[in-house]
Amino acid sequence: MSRLAAASLAGTAIEFYDFLVYGIAAALVLGPKFFPTVSPLAGTLAALATFGVGFAARPLGSALFGHLGDRRGRRPVLVISLLVTGLATVAVGCLPTYDSIGIAAPVLLVVLRFVQGVGVGGEWGGAVLLTAEHAPAGRRGLWSSFPQIGPPLGSVLANGIMLALSAALSDAQFMLWGWRLPFLFAGVLTAAGLALRTSLPESPDFLEQRERARMPLVEVAREHGRLLLLTAGALAASTAVSYTMSTWALSYAVDRLGVDRTVMLGCTLSVAVITGALIPVAAVLGDRYGRRPLCLLGCTGCAVWMFPMIGLLSTGRPPLIFLGYLGAMLGCVTMLAAVAAYLPELYASRVRCTGASVGYSLGTVLGGALTPMVATALAHGPGAPWGVAVYLTAVALLSLGCFALLPDTRPAVPQPAAATG
């Protein structure tokens, strides 16, 4: 289990590093590099739109890799999805800008972002299922939570590298060539991840299947359509809040409030370290008290905290911004720690990879694809961006209602036999 958990964690960290480093670059540099003919605000919106393309591609990746996982096994999903995402990320780092090749630059950027999203869409299901299906029922939440540490760890890597470059390079150097280095570094991480994953054993649940679904996606849509929509809605809040923090808030604080870019990256990095360390702790609580109660608690926390978070962010003071970030991400982590075990338990083994992966990806689309752009548009006027708080609170309430309609799946805890006299 330790080897499986380590390999799954490493892979999700690498893939979410790839995905997140694009989001940071979109907030800081991709607008003027690939959309220089429009205003700064329009350029930022266009760059964040390409960020959303990656989310739009994730359900396609989930369907393709889910089919592969249900038909051929979970392990091939881990290897191929990592390779697809890594190569697309490295290609972004090599891409000529608008000044060099004109309109072809943003077109190619969108294509590569789409390919990157396809790979990430397949990653989560394979990594989570391989650990969940090996884990004992009483500790499934704990072991399944290790792939969920990957996104915060990927955020630490992405923000850490951007922070180091911001500190070491001048603004001119960073804008000229420094922004490419995090994308190129993805090639090294991908090679390391492939070395870890190629020797993993296949899932016992998959090997024990007597009959496999011919068309897993069709079967999921036909027999579990309501469940699929509820899981997508339930997961929207954690994605909306986390990507608002990692993309829009970063751009807003630097461009509108004049906070130093290095300081903001440091805030994001610190919060990612803290929340990543708390994921296994929250997962143990899910094993003990149930997955759904934990998700309901985290979703409620997000709904309650959005207005205080915007108020703290609007001060422009780094300690208060850090507090706002931390409160928002604690709510997200409480949900993310539980869903890794929760979603696979909702679906039968024969369609589990497709059902869990597509449900998760649809939730990320619903919560994350348009959120940075919506937040940027809502924050355009003078004063504190309270419209962003309204929007995020509404998404959190939607997710809360969806979680309330889902069943809890925690295995019953065996009771000790009664003493006899």
CSV table of C-alpha atoms in Angstrom, one decimal:
chain,number,residue,atom,x,y,z
A,1,MET,CA,0.0,0.0,0.0
A,2,SER,CA,2.8,2.4,0.8
A,3,ARG,CA,4.4,1.9,-2.7
A,4,LEU,CA,1.0,2.3,-4.4
A,5,ALA,CA,0.2,5.4,-2.4
A,6,ALA,CA,3.6,6.9,-3.2
A,7,ALA,CA,3.3,6.3,-6.9
A,8,SER,CA,-0.3,7.6,-7.1
A,9,LEU,CA,0.6,10.7,-5.1
A,10,ALA,CA,3.7,11.4,-7.2
A,11,GLY,CA,1.7,11.1,-10.4
A,12,THR,CA,-1.2,13.3,-9.4
A,13,ALA,CA,1.3,15.9,-8.1
A,14,ILE,CA,3.1,15.9,-11.4
A,15,GLU,CA,-0.1,16.1,-13.5
A,16,PHE,CA,-1.6,18.9,-11.3
A,17,TYR,CA,1.7,20.7,-11.3
A,18,ASP,CA,1.4,20.7,-15.1
A,19,PHE,CA,-2.2,21.9,-14.9
A,20,LEU,CA,-1.6,24.5,-12.2
A,21,VAL,CA,1.6,26.0,-13.6
A,22,TYR,CA,-0.4,26.9,-16.7
A,23,GLY,CA,-3.0,28.7,-14.5
A,24,ILE,CA,-0.3,30.7,-12.7
A,25,ALA,CA,1.3,31.6,-16.1
A,26,ALA,CA,-2.2,32.6,-17.4
A,27,ALA,CA,-2.7,34.9,-14.5
A,28,LEU,CA,0.8,36.5,-14.8
A,29,VAL,CA,2.2,36.3,-18.3
A,30,LEU,CA,0.3,34.5,-21.0
A,31,GLY,CA,-2.0,37.4,-21.8
A,32,PRO,CA,0.6,39.9,-23.1
A,33,LYS,CA,2.6,37.0,-24.7
A,34,PHE,CA,-0.1,35.4,-26.7
A,35,PHE,CA,-2.9,38.1,-26.8
A,36,PRO,CA,-1.0,41.4,-27.2
A,37,THR,CA,-3.4,43.1,-29.5
A,38,VAL,CA,-6.1,43.6,-26.9
A,39,SER,CA,-6.3,45.6,-23.7
A,40,PRO,CA,-4.6,44.2,-20.5
A,41,LEU,CA,-8.0,43.1,-19.0
A,42,ALA,CA,-9.1,41.4,-22.3
A,43,GLY,CA,-5.7,39.7,-22.6
A,44,THR,CA,-6.0,38.3,-19.0
A,45,LEU,CA,-9.6,37.2,-19.8
A,46,ALA,CA,-8.4,35.5,-23.0
A,47,ALA,CA,-5.5,33.7,-21.2
A,48,LEU,CA,-7.9,32.5,-18.5
A,49,ALA,CA,-10.3,31.3,-21.3
A,50,THR,CA,-7.5,29.0,-22.5
A,51,PHE,CA,-7.2,27.9,-18.9
A,52,GLY,CA,-10.9,26.9,-19.1
A,53,VAL,CA,-10.3,24.9,-22.3
A,54,GLY,CA,-8.3,22.5,-20.1
A,55,PHE,CA,-11.4,21.9,-18.0
A,56,ALA,CA,-13.6,21.5,-21.0
A,57,ALA,CA,-11.3,18.7,-22.2
A,58,ARG,CA,-11.3,16.8,-18.9
A,59,PRO,CA,-14.6,15.0,-19.3
A,60,LEU,CA,-13.4,13.7,-22.7
A,61,GLY,CA,-10.2,12.5,-21.1
A,62,SER,CA,-12.2,10.9,-18.3
A,63,ALA,CA,-14.5,9.1,-20.7
A,64,LEU,CA,-11.6,7.8,-22.9
A,65,PHE,CA,-9.4,6.8,-20.0
A,66,GLY,CA,-12.4,5.5,-18.0
A,67,HIS,CA,-13.2,3.2,-20.9
A,68,LEU,CA,-9.6,2.0,-20.9
A,69,GLY,CA,-9.6,1.5,-17.1
A,70,ASP,CA,-12.8,-0.5,-17.1
A,71,ARG,CA,-11.9,-2.6,-20.1
A,72,ARG,CA,-8.1,-3.0,-19.9
A,73,GLY,CA,-7.2,-2.1,-16.3
A,74,ARG,CA,-6.4,0.8,-14.0
A,75,ARG,CA,-2.6,0.6,-14.4
A,76,PRO,CA,-2.4,1.6,-18.2
A,77,VAL,CA,-4.5,4.7,-17.4
A,78,LEU,CA,-1.8,5.9,-15.0
A,79,VAL,CA,1.0,5.6,-17.5
A,80,ILE,CA,-0.7,7.0,-20.6
A,81,SER,CA,-2.4,9.9,-18.9
A,82,LEU,CA,0.9,11.0,-17.3
A,83,LEU,CA,2.7,10.8,-20.6
A,84,VAL,CA,0.0,12.8,-22.5
A,85,THR,CA,-0.1,15.6,-19.9
A,86,GLY,CA,3.7,15.9,-19.5
A,87,LEU,CA,4.4,16.1,-23.3
A,88,ALA,CA,1.7,18.8,-23.8
A,89,THR,CA,3.1,20.8,-20.9
A,90,VAL,CA,6.6,20.7,-22.2
A,91,ALA,CA,5.3,21.8,-25.6
A,92,VAL,CA,3.8,24.9,-24.1
A,93,GLY,CA,7.2,25.8,-22.8
A,94,CYS,CA,8.6,25.6,-26.3
A,95,LEU,CA,5.8,27.4,-28.1
A,96,PRO,CA,6.7,30.6,-30.0
A,97,THR,CA,4.7,33.7,-28.9
A,98,TYR,CA,2.4,36.0,-30.9
A,99,ASP,CA,5.3,38.2,-31.9
A,100,SER,CA,7.0,35.3,-33.6
A,101,ILE,CA,4.2,33.4,-35.4
A,102,GLY,CA,1.2,35.6,-35.1
A,103,ILE,CA,-2.3,34.1,-34.7
A,104,ALA,CA,-0.9,30.6,-34.8
A,105,ALA,CA,0.5,31.1,-31.3
A,106,PRO,CA,-2.8,31.4,-29.4
A,107,VAL,CA,-4.3,28.7,-31.6
A,108,LEU,CA,-1.5,26.2,-30.7
A,109,LEU,CA,-1.8,27.3,-27.1
A,110,VAL,CA,-5.4,26.4,-27.0
A,111,VAL,CA,-4.7,23.0,-28.7
A,112,LEU,CA,-2.0,22.1,-26.2
A,113,ARG,CA,-4.2,23.2,-23.3
A,114,PHE,CA,-6.9,20.9,-24.6
A,115,VAL,CA,-4.5,17.9,-24.8
A,116,GLN,CA,-3.2,18.7,-21.3
A,117,GLY,CA,-6.8,18.6,-20.0
A,118,VAL,CA,-7.5,15.3,-21.7
A,119,GLY,CA,-4.5,13.8,-19.8
A,120,VAL,CA,-5.5,15.3,-16.5
A,121,GLY,CA,-9.1,14.0,-17.0
A,122,GLY,CA,-7.8,10.5,-17.0
A,123,GLU,CA,-5.3,10.8,-14.2
A,124,TRP,CA,-7.6,11.2,-11.2
A,125,GLY,CA,-9.7,8.1,-11.7
A,126,GLY,CA,-6.8,5.7,-12.4
A,127,ALA,CA,-4.7,6.9,-9.4
A,128,VAL,CA,-7.6,6.9,-6.9
A,129,LEU,CA,-9.0,3.6,-8.0
A,130,LEU,CA,-5.7,1.8,-7.8
A,131,THR,CA,-5.2,2.8,-4.2
A,132,ALA,CA,-8.9,2.5,-3.2
A,133,GLU,CA,-9.3,-1.0,-4.7
A,134,HIS,CA,-6.1,-2.3,-2.9
A,135,ALA,CA,-7.0,-0.7,0.4
A,136,PRO,CA,-8.8,-2.5,3.3
A,137,ALA,CA,-12.3,-1.2,3.7
A,138,GLY,CA,-11.7,0.3,7.2
A,139,ARG,CA,-8.8,2.4,5.9
A,140,ARG,CA,-9.9,3.1,2.4
A,141,GLY,CA,-10.4,6.7,3.0
A,142,LEU,CA,-6.9,7.1,4.4
A,143,TRP,CA,-5.1,5.3,1.6
A,144,SER,CA,-7.3,6.9,-1.1
A,145,SER,CA,-6.4,10.3,0.2
A,146,PHE,CA,-2.8,10.1,-0.8
A,147,PRO,CA,-3.5,10.8,-4.5
A,148,GLN,CA,-5.5,13.8,-3.2
A,149,ILE,CA,-2.3,15.2,-1.7
A,150,GLY,CA,-1.0,15.5,-5.3
A,151,PRO,CA,-2.9,18.7,-6.1
A,152,PRO,CA,-1.6,20.6,-3.1
A,153,LEU,CA,1.9,19.2,-3.7
A,154,GLY,CA,1.6,20.1,-7.4
A,155,SER,CA,0.6,23.6,-6.2
A,156,VAL,CA,3.6,23.8,-4.0
A,157,LEU,CA,5.9,22.8,-6.9
A,158,ALA,CA,4.2,25.2,-9.3
A,159,ASN,CA,4.1,28.1,-7.0
A,160,GLY,CA,7.6,27.3,-5.5
A,161,ILE,CA,9.2,27.3,-8.9
A,162,MET,CA,7.4,30.5,-10.0
A,163,LEU,CA,8.4,32.1,-6.7
A,164,ALA,CA,12.0,31.2,-7.1
A,165,LEU,CA,12.1,32.5,-10.6
A,166,SER,CA,10.3,35.8,-9.6
A,167,ALA,CA,12.9,36.3,-6.9
A,168,ALA,CA,15.9,35.4,-9.0
A,169,LEU,CA,15.0,37.1,-12.3
A,170,SER,CA,14.1,40.6,-13.2
A,171,ASP,CA,10.6,41.3,-14.5
A,172,ALA,CA,12.1,41.7,-18.0
A,173,GLN,CA,14.0,38.3,-17.8
A,174,PHE,CA,10.9,36.6,-16.4
A,175,MET,CA,8.7,37.9,-19.1
A,176,LEU,CA,11.2,37.2,-21.9
A,177,TRP,CA,12.2,33.6,-21.1
A,178,GLY,CA,11.9,32.8,-17.4
A,179,TRP,CA,8.2,31.8,-17.6
A,180,ARG,CA,9.1,28.9,-19.9
A,181,LEU,CA,11.3,27.1,-17.4
A,182,PRO,CA,8.4,25.7,-15.2
A,183,PHE,CA,6.9,24.1,-18.4
A,184,LEU,CA,10.1,22.6,-19.5
A,185,PHE,CA,10.8,21.2,-16.0
A,186,ALA,CA,7.6,19.2,-16.4
A,187,GLY,CA,9.6,16.9,-18.7
A,188,VAL,CA,11.9,15.9,-15.8
A,189,LEU,CA,9.0,15.3,-13.5
A,190,THR,CA,7.1,13.2,-16.1
A,191,ALA,CA,10.1,10.9,-16.6
A,192,ALA,CA,10.4,10.4,-12.8
A,193,GLY,CA,6.7,9.6,-12.6
A,194,LEU,CA,6.8,7.1,-15.4
A,195,ALA,CA,9.7,5.3,-13.6
A,196,LEU,CA,7.5,5.0,-10.5
A,197,ARG,CA,4.3,3.9,-12.2
A,198,THR,CA,5.4,1.3,-14.8
A,199,SER,CA,6.0,-1.4,-12.1
A,200,LEU,CA,2.7,-1.1,-10.1
A,201,PRO,CA,0.4,-4.1,-9.7
A,202,GLU,CA,-3.0,-4.1,-11.2
A,203,SER,CA,-6.1,-3.6,-9.1
A,204,PRO,CA,-7.5,-6.8,-7.5
A,205,ASP,CA,-11.1,-5.7,-8.1
A,206,PHE,CA,-10.4,-5.4,-11.8
A,207,LEU,CA,-8.7,-8.8,-12.0
A,208,GLU,CA,-11.6,-10.5,-10.2
A,209,GLN,CA,-14.2,-9.2,-12.6
A,210,ARG,CA,-15.9,-12.0,-14.4
A,211,GLU,CA,-17.7,-9.8,-17.0
A,212,ARG,CA,-16.6,-6.4,-18.1
A,213,ALA,CA,-18.8,-3.6,-19.5
A,214,ARG,CA,-18.7,-3.4,-23.3
A,215,MET,CA,-19.6,0.4,-23.3
A,216,PRO,CA,-18.9,1.7,-19.7
A,217,LEU,CA,-19.9,5.3,-20.5
A,218,VAL,CA,-23.3,4.2,-22.0
A,219,GLU,CA,-24.0,2.0,-19.0
A,220,VAL,CA,-23.1,4.7,-16.6
A,221,ALA,CA,-25.3,7.3,-18.4
A,222,ARG,CA,-28.2,4.8,-18.6
A,223,GLU,CA,-28.2,3.3,-15.1
A,224,HIS,CA,-26.4,6.0,-13.0
A,225,GLY,CA,-27.4,9.3,-14.7
A,226,ARG,CA,-28.8,10.9,-11.6
A,227,LEU,CA,-25.8,9.8,-9.6
A,228,LEU,CA,-23.5,11.3,-12.2
A,229,LEU,CA,-25.2,14.7,-12.1
A,230,LEU,CA,-25.3,14.8,-8.3
A,231,THR,CA,-21.6,14.0,-8.0
A,232,ALA,CA,-20.7,16.6,-10.6
A,233,GLY,CA,-22.8,19.2,-8.7
A,234,ALA,CA,-21.3,18.2,-5.4
A,235,LEU,CA,-17.7,18.6,-6.5
A,236,ALA,CA,-18.3,22.0,-8.1
A,237,ALA,CA,-17.6,24.0,-4.9
A,238,SER,CA,-14.2,22.6,-4.1
A,239,THR,CA,-13.0,23.2,-7.7
A,240,ALA,CA,-14.5,26.7,-7.9
A,241,VAL,CA,-13.0,27.9,-4.6
A,242,SER,CA,-9.5,26.3,-5.1
A,243,TYR,CA,-9.0,27.6,-8.6
A,244,THR,CA,-10.3,31.0,-7.7
A,245,MET,CA,-7.6,31.2,-5.1
A,246,SER,CA,-4.8,29.9,-7.3
A,247,THR,CA,-5.6,31.9,-10.4
A,248,TRP,CA,-8.0,34.9,-10.1
A,249,ALA,CA,-7.0,36.0,-6.6
A,250,LEU,CA,-3.4,35.9,-7.6
A,251,SER,CA,-4.0,38.1,-10.7
A,252,TYR,CA,-6.4,40.4,-8.7
A,253,ALA,CA,-4.0,41.0,-5.9
A,254,VAL,CA,-1.0,41.7,-8.2
A,255,ASP,CA,-2.7,43.8,-10.9
A,256,ARG,CA,-5.4,45.6,-8.9
A,257,LEU,CA,-4.1,45.8,-5.3
A,258,GLY,CA,-0.4,46.2,-6.2
A,259,VAL,CA,0.7,43.3,-4.0
A,260,ASP,CA,4.2,42.0,-4.9
A,261,ARG,CA,4.0,38.9,-7.1
A,262,THR,CA,6.6,37.1,-5.0
A,263,VAL,CA,4.5,37.8,-1.8
A,264,MET,CA,1.4,36.4,-3.4
A,265,LEU,CA,3.1,33.3,-4.6
A,266,GLY,CA,4.5,32.8,-1.1
A,267,CYS,CA,1.0,33.0,0.4
A,268,THR,CA,-0.3,30.4,-2.1
A,269,LEU,CA,2.7,28.2,-1.4
A,270,SER,CA,2.3,28.3,2.4
A,271,VAL,CA,-1.4,27.5,2.2
A,272,ALA,CA,-0.8,24.5,-0.1
A,273,VAL,CA,1.8,23.1,2.3
A,274,ILE,CA,-0.6,23.4,5.3
A,275,THR,CA,-3.7,22.0,3.6
A,276,GLY,CA,-1.8,19.1,1.9
A,277,ALA,CA,-0.6,18.0,5.3
A,278,LEU,CA,-4.1,18.0,6.7
A,279,ILE,CA,-5.6,15.8,3.9
A,280,PRO,CA,-4.8,12.4,5.6
A,281,VAL,CA,-6.1,13.7,8.9
A,282,ALA,CA,-9.4,14.6,7.4
A,283,ALA,CA,-9.5,11.3,5.5
A,284,VAL,CA,-9.2,9.3,8.8
A,285,LEU,CA,-12.2,11.3,10.1
A,286,GLY,CA,-14.1,10.2,7.0
A,287,ASP,CA,-13.2,6.5,7.7
A,288,ARG,CA,-14.5,7.0,11.2
A,289,TYR,CA,-17.5,9.2,10.8
A,290,GLY,CA,-18.5,8.8,7.2
A,291,ARG,CA,-17.7,10.4,3.8
A,292,ARG,CA,-20.8,12.5,3.4
A,293,PRO,CA,-20.8,14.2,6.8
A,294,LEU,CA,-17.2,15.3,6.1
A,295,CYS,CA,-18.2,16.7,2.7
A,296,LEU,CA,-21.2,18.5,4.1
A,297,LEU,CA,-19.0,20.1,6.7
A,298,GLY,CA,-16.4,21.3,4.2
A,299,CYS,CA,-19.1,22.6,1.8
A,300,THR,CA,-20.8,24.5,4.6
A,301,GLY,CA,-17.4,26.0,5.6
A,302,CYS,CA,-16.9,27.2,2.1
A,303,ALA,CA,-20.3,28.8,1.9
A,304,VAL,CA,-19.8,30.6,5.2
A,305,TRP,CA,-16.3,31.8,4.5
A,306,MET,CA,-16.6,33.4,1.0
A,307,PHE,CA,-17.6,36.9,2.1
A,308,PRO,CA,-14.9,37.1,4.9
A,309,MET,CA,-12.4,35.8,2.4
A,310,ILE,CA,-13.1,38.6,-0.1
A,311,GLY,CA,-13.0,41.1,2.7
A,312,LEU,CA,-9.6,39.9,3.8
A,313,LEU,CA,-8.3,39.8,0.2
A,314,SER,CA,-9.5,43.3,-0.5
A,315,THR,CA,-7.3,44.7,2.3
A,316,GLY,CA,-4.2,44.1,0.2
A,317,ARG,CA,-2.3,43.1,3.4
A,318,PRO,CA,-0.4,39.8,3.0
A,319,PRO,CA,-1.1,38.4,6.5
A,320,LEU,CA,-4.9,38.9,6.1
A,321,ILE,CA,-4.8,37.6,2.5
A,322,PHE,CA,-3.0,34.5,3.9
A,323,LEU,CA,-5.8,34.0,6.5
A,324,GLY,CA,-8.5,34.4,3.8
A,325,TYR,CA,-6.7,31.8,1.6
A,326,LEU,CA,-6.3,29.4,4.4
A,327,GLY,CA,-9.9,29.5,5.6
A,328,ALA,CA,-11.2,28.9,2.0
A,329,MET,CA,-8.8,26.0,1.3
A,330,LEU,CA,-9.6,24.3,4.6
A,331,GLY,CA,-13.2,23.9,3.5
A,332,CYS,CA,-12.0,22.5,0.1
A,333,VAL,CA,-9.5,20.0,1.7
A,334,THR,CA,-12.3,18.7,4.0
A,335,MET,CA,-14.2,17.7,0.9
A,336,LEU,CA,-11.3,16.5,-1.2
A,337,ALA,CA,-10.0,14.2,1.5
A,338,ALA,CA,-13.3,12.3,1.5
A,339,VAL,CA,-14.3,12.1,-2.2
A,340,ALA,CA,-11.3,9.9,-3.2
A,341,ALA,CA,-12.9,7.0,-1.4
A,342,TYR,CA,-16.5,8.3,-1.7
A,343,LEU,CA,-16.8,8.4,-5.5
A,344,PRO,CA,-15.5,4.9,-6.2
A,345,GLU,CA,-17.8,3.4,-3.6
A,346,LEU,CA,-20.8,4.9,-5.3
A,347,TYR,CA,-20.2,2.9,-8.5
A,348,ALA,CA,-20.1,-0.9,-9.3
A,349,SER,CA,-16.6,-2.2,-10.1
A,350,ARG,CA,-17.4,-2.9,-13.8
A,351,VAL,CA,-18.0,0.8,-14.5
A,352,ARG,CA,-16.2,2.4,-11.5
A,353,CYS,CA,-13.3,4.0,-13.5
A,354,THR,CA,-15.7,5.6,-15.9
A,355,GLY,CA,-18.3,6.7,-13.4
A,356,ALA,CA,-15.9,8.1,-10.8
A,357,SER,CA,-13.7,9.8,-13.4
A,358,VAL,CA,-16.5,11.4,-15.4
A,359,GLY,CA,-18.4,12.5,-12.3
A,360,TYR,CA,-15.2,14.1,-10.9
A,361,SER,CA,-14.3,15.8,-14.2
A,362,LEU,CA,-17.8,17.2,-14.8
A,363,GLY,CA,-17.6,18.7,-11.3
A,364,THR,CA,-14.3,20.4,-12.2
A,365,VAL,CA,-15.8,21.8,-15.4
A,366,LEU,CA,-18.9,23.1,-13.6
A,367,GLY,CA,-16.8,24.6,-10.8
A,368,GLY,CA,-13.5,25.5,-12.5
A,369,ALA,CA,-13.8,26.1,-16.2
A,370,LEU,CA,-15.4,29.5,-16.2
A,371,THR,CA,-14.8,30.6,-12.6
A,372,PRO,CA,-11.6,32.6,-13.1
A,373,MET,CA,-13.2,34.5,-16.0
A,374,VAL,CA,-16.4,35.1,-14.2
A,375,ALA,CA,-14.5,36.3,-11.1
A,376,THR,CA,-12.3,38.6,-13.3
A,377,ALA,CA,-15.5,40.1,-14.9
A,378,LEU,CA,-17.3,40.5,-11.6
A,379,ALA,CA,-14.3,42.2,-10.0
A,380,HIS,CA,-13.8,44.8,-12.8
A,381,GLY,CA,-15.7,47.6,-11.1
A,382,PRO,CA,-14.5,49.8,-8.2
A,383,GLY,CA,-14.5,48.7,-4.6
A,384,ALA,CA,-14.2,45.2,-3.1
A,385,PRO,CA,-15.3,42.4,-5.5
A,386,TRP,CA,-18.3,41.2,-3.5
A,387,GLY,CA,-19.8,39.8,-6.6
A,388,VAL,CA,-17.2,37.1,-6.5
A,389,ALA,CA,-18.3,36.2,-3.0
A,390,VAL,CA,-21.9,36.0,-4.1
A,391,TYR,CA,-20.9,33.7,-7.0
A,392,LEU,CA,-18.8,31.3,-4.9
A,393,THR,CA,-21.3,31.2,-2.1
A,394,ALA,CA,-24.0,30.2,-4.7
A,395,VAL,CA,-21.8,27.4,-6.1
A,396,ALA,CA,-21.1,26.2,-2.5
A,397,LEU,CA,-24.8,26.0,-1.7
A,398,LEU,CA,-25.4,24.1,-4.9
A,399,SER,CA,-22.8,21.5,-3.9
A,400,LEU,CA,-24.2,21.4,-0.4
A,401,GLY,CA,-27.6,20.4,-1.8
A,402,CYS,CA,-26.1,17.7,-4.1
A,403,PHE,CA,-24.1,16.2,-1.2
A,404,ALA,CA,-27.3,16.1,0.9
A,405,LEU,CA,-29.0,14.0,-1.8
A,406,LEU,CA,-26.1,11.5,-2.0
A,407,PRO,CA,-25.9,8.4,0.3
A,408,ASP,CA,-23.1,7.8,2.7
A,409,THR,CA,-21.0,4.8,1.8
A,410,ARG,CA,-18.8,4.3,4.9
A,411,PRO,CA,-18.6,0.5,5.7
A,412,ALA,CA,-20.3,-0.4,8.9
A,413,VAL,CA,-17.9,-0.8,11.8
A,414,PRO,CA,-18.2,-4.4,13.3
A,415,GLN,CA,-19.6,-4.3,16.8
A,416,PRO,CA,-18.0,-6.5,19.5
A,417,ALA,CA,-19.9,-9.6,20.5
A,418,ALA,CA,-22.0,-9.3,23.6
A,419,ALA,CA,-20.5,-10.9,26.7
A,420,THR,CA,-22.3,-14.1,27.8
A,421,GLY,CA,-22.6,-15.3,31.4
